[in-house]
Amino acid sequence: MARSRFALFGDTSRRIAEADSVAVIGLGRFGSSLALELMASGTEVLGIDSDQELVQAHNGELTQVVRADSTKEESLRQLAVDEFDRVVVAIGDDVQASILTCSVLLGMKIPVIWAKAVSDRHALILEQLGVHHVINPEKDMGRRVAHLVRGAAMDYLEIEPGYSLAKIAAPASIQGVPLGQTTIRQQHGITVTAFRRPDSEWQNADNETVLADGDTAIIVGASDRVEAFAQLR
Ligand code: ATP
């Protein structure tokens, strides 16, 4: 429902808010990469940044890009940010601006707020405020890359602290026997959930699956068990 006190921007972003859409506040490297990825997957994006040059640089790349100070509630309301279901706060270095912005959004009762933190203290404050999802991209990526650098897994994702998923080359010890007849779960504490033969698609694994040399597998389990299993050759 259009309200006359809103500027043109407000009406346009209200239309975006009605679609499958996300408002991204802060268009630094993280925010812009996230916003562009959302656009690429068909999600409408309202991008907001206080830096005019960044706003101009992203003009035409996102559904709408606007210059505004996100710490000011009135500015966000004029852009109809209060009508979005999902908002990402991708402000990191200016911790005060990040906290103030999140506080304003929480006051607006935005159903789902994601916010980027640049330190553990920053993350703790955002969590204490009530931000629904707090992410620390540099820390998370650093941990993930550490596992890759160790060379054990081809890809690694810690789903929650202590529980992980890894993509590995199927080790010789589990090749040639149906998974149901191996003792992987009892002995190693992990489950093989999917596999891929060279040049074919991923398939779900079951008890009858027989892995062969050259197969790639997805395993899940406690992080230390996944790491240990990934080291097997
Ligand atoms: P990245 O590591 O993602 O590149 P960055 O170092 O470029 O981040 P950050 O401090 O994390 O910058 O902030 C991201 C963006 O948020 C910047 O482009 C900045 O202009 C914008 N920003 C900071 N404060 C505000 C604010 N109050 N309102 C709107 N945008 C803001």
Short mmCIF file of C-alpha atoms in Angstrom, two decimals, residues 36-202:
data_model
loop_
_atom_site.label_atom_id
_atom_site.label_comp_id
_atom_site.label_asym_id
_atom_site.label_seq_id
_atom_site.Cartn_x
_atom_site.Cartn_y
_atom_site.Cartn_z
CA LEU A 36 25.25 -9.86 -6.46
CA GLU A 37 24.95 -13.56 -5.63
CA LEU A 38 21.37 -13.03 -4.45
CA MET A 39 20.58 -11.21 -7.70
CA ALA A 40 22.18 -14.03 -9.72
CA SER A 41 19.89 -16.53 -8.01
CA GLY A 42 16.79 -14.47 -8.80
CA THR A 43 16.27 -12.58 -5.54
CA GLU A 44 15.46 -8.88 -5.70
CA VAL A 45 17.91 -6.77 -3.73
CA LEU A 46 17.70 -3.29 -2.25
CA GLY A 47 21.29 -2.18 -1.63
CA ILE A 48 22.01 0.63 0.84
CA ASP A 49 25.33 2.35 1.56
CA SER A 50 26.36 5.73 2.91
CA ASP A 51 29.13 6.01 0.31
CA GLN A 52 27.93 7.73 -2.86
CA GLU A 53 30.72 6.25 -5.00
CA LEU A 54 29.79 2.71 -3.98
CA VAL A 55 26.13 3.43 -4.64
CA GLN A 56 26.97 4.68 -8.13
CA ALA A 57 29.27 1.73 -8.75
CA HIS A 58 26.43 -0.71 -8.06
CA ASN A 59 23.76 1.21 -9.90
CA GLY A 60 22.14 -1.14 -12.41
CA GLU A 61 23.64 -4.25 -10.81
CA LEU A 62 21.04 -4.52 -8.04
CA THR A 63 17.28 -4.03 -8.22
CA GLN A 64 17.75 -0.71 -6.47
CA VAL A 65 20.74 1.00 -4.83
CA VAL A 66 20.32 3.95 -2.52
CA ARG A 67 22.61 6.17 -0.49
CA ALA A 68 21.46 6.42 3.12
CA ASP A 69 22.73 6.35 6.68
CA SER A 70 21.32 3.12 8.07
CA THR A 71 21.70 4.25 11.68
CA LYS A 72 18.83 6.69 11.09
CA GLU A 73 15.47 5.01 11.53
CA GLU A 74 13.62 7.61 9.48
CA SER A 75 15.94 7.02 6.50
CA LEU A 76 15.28 3.29 6.62
CA ARG A 77 11.53 3.83 6.95
CA GLN A 78 11.58 6.16 3.92
CA LEU A 79 13.15 3.31 1.98
CA ALA A 80 10.47 0.92 3.27
CA VAL A 81 13.14 -1.27 4.86
CA ASP A 82 10.64 -1.93 7.67
CA GLU A 83 8.56 -3.87 5.12
CA PHE A 84 11.32 -6.33 4.25
CA ASP A 85 11.26 -9.81 5.78
CA ARG A 86 15.00 -10.28 5.46
CA VAL A 87 17.74 -7.71 5.99
CA VAL A 88 21.50 -8.24 5.94
CA VAL A 89 23.73 -5.78 7.81
CA ALA A 90 27.11 -6.05 6.10
CA ILE A 91 28.80 -3.23 8.00
CA GLY A 92 31.92 -4.46 9.76
CA ASP A 93 34.64 -1.95 10.47
CA ASP A 94 32.32 0.70 11.91
CA VAL A 95 31.11 -1.41 14.83
CA GLN A 96 29.02 1.41 16.24
CA ALA A 97 27.16 1.85 12.94
CA SER A 98 26.62 -1.91 12.78
CA ILE A 99 25.17 -2.04 16.30
CA LEU A 100 22.98 1.05 15.83
CA THR A 101 21.67 -0.27 12.52
CA CYS A 102 20.82 -3.66 14.03
CA SER A 103 19.12 -1.97 16.95
CA VAL A 104 16.94 0.10 14.60
CA LEU A 105 16.06 -3.00 12.54
CA LEU A 106 15.19 -5.01 15.67
CA GLY A 107 12.99 -2.11 16.79
CA MET A 108 11.21 -2.36 13.43
CA LYS A 109 10.57 -6.05 14.13
CA ILE A 110 12.23 -7.25 10.93
CA PRO A 111 11.56 -11.03 11.04
CA VAL A 112 15.03 -12.17 9.94
CA ILE A 113 18.18 -10.12 10.40
CA TRP A 114 21.62 -11.35 9.36
CA ALA A 115 24.63 -9.32 10.48
CA LYS A 116 28.33 -9.50 9.79
CA ALA A 117 30.68 -9.27 12.79
CA VAL A 118 34.39 -8.54 12.59
CA SER A 119 35.37 -9.87 16.03
CA ASP A 120 34.12 -12.20 18.74
CA ARG A 121 33.12 -9.21 20.92
CA HIS A 122 31.22 -7.66 18.03
CA ALA A 123 29.47 -10.98 17.42
CA LEU A 124 28.58 -11.33 21.11
CA ILE A 125 27.04 -7.84 21.25
CA LEU A 126 24.94 -8.51 18.12
CA GLU A 127 23.76 -11.82 19.59
CA GLN A 128 22.91 -10.15 22.90
CA LEU A 129 20.93 -7.50 21.01
CA GLY A 130 18.86 -10.30 19.50
CA VAL A 131 20.16 -10.40 15.91
CA HIS A 132 18.92 -13.68 14.47
CA HIS A 133 22.00 -14.74 12.51
CA VAL A 134 25.48 -13.41 13.24
CA ILE A 135 28.26 -14.37 10.88
CA ASN A 136 31.98 -13.73 10.95
CA PRO A 137 33.01 -14.37 7.34
CA GLU A 138 36.74 -13.89 7.82
CA LYS A 139 36.91 -16.20 10.83
CA ASP A 140 34.65 -18.81 9.24
CA MET A 141 36.56 -18.76 5.96
CA GLY A 142 39.89 -18.89 7.79
CA ARG A 143 38.82 -22.04 9.64
CA ARG A 144 37.52 -23.62 6.47
CA VAL A 145 40.65 -22.83 4.47
CA ALA A 146 42.81 -24.19 7.31
CA HIS A 147 41.20 -27.60 6.79
CA LEU A 148 41.77 -27.38 3.06
CA VAL A 149 45.39 -26.26 3.46
CA ARG A 150 46.03 -29.28 5.67
CA GLY A 151 45.26 -31.16 2.49
CA ALA A 152 43.01 -33.78 4.01
CA ALA A 153 39.67 -32.80 2.50
CA MET A 154 38.72 -31.43 -0.93
CA ASP A 155 36.07 -29.29 0.76
CA TYR A 156 35.07 -28.84 4.37
CA LEU A 157 32.12 -27.26 6.13
CA GLU A 158 31.60 -27.07 9.88
CA ILE A 159 27.81 -27.19 10.10
CA GLU A 160 27.85 -26.33 13.80
CA PRO A 161 30.76 -26.30 16.25
CA GLY A 162 31.84 -29.92 16.57
CA TYR A 163 29.86 -31.33 13.62
CA SER A 164 31.20 -31.23 10.07
CA LEU A 165 30.78 -32.30 6.49
CA ALA A 166 33.72 -33.01 4.16
CA LYS A 167 34.25 -33.92 0.53
CA ILE A 168 37.02 -36.52 0.28
CA ALA A 169 38.58 -39.00 -2.12
CA ALA A 170 37.13 -42.40 -1.13
CA PRO A 171 39.92 -44.14 0.82
CA ALA A 172 41.05 -47.62 -0.21
CA SER A 173 39.84 -49.07 3.09
CA ILE A 174 36.18 -48.58 2.15
CA GLN A 175 36.39 -49.48 -1.55
CA GLY A 176 34.97 -52.65 -3.06
CA VAL A 177 32.57 -53.53 -0.23
CA PRO A 178 28.93 -52.41 0.18
CA LEU A 179 28.92 -49.58 2.72
CA GLY A 180 26.42 -51.52 4.85
CA GLN A 181 28.98 -54.29 5.27
CA THR A 182 31.79 -51.99 6.36
CA THR A 183 32.29 -50.83 9.94
CA ILE A 184 32.73 -47.17 9.07
CA ARG A 185 30.12 -45.93 11.54
CA GLN A 186 31.26 -48.06 14.45
CA GLN A 187 34.96 -47.76 13.76
CA HIS A 188 35.23 -44.18 12.48
CA GLY A 189 32.01 -42.52 13.69
CA ILE A 190 31.18 -41.04 10.30
CA THR A 191 28.48 -41.60 7.70
CA VAL A 192 28.96 -41.55 3.92
CA THR A 193 25.97 -39.60 2.63
CA ALA A 194 26.73 -39.18 -1.07
CA PHE A 195 29.26 -40.11 -3.71
CA ARG A 196 30.26 -39.34 -7.26
CA ARG A 197 32.04 -41.48 -9.80
CA PRO A 198 34.47 -39.75 -12.17
CA ASP A 199 32.52 -37.82 -14.85
CA SER A 200 29.09 -38.57 -13.37
CA GLU A 201 26.53 -36.92 -11.11
CA TRP A 202 26.34 -36.96 -7.30
#
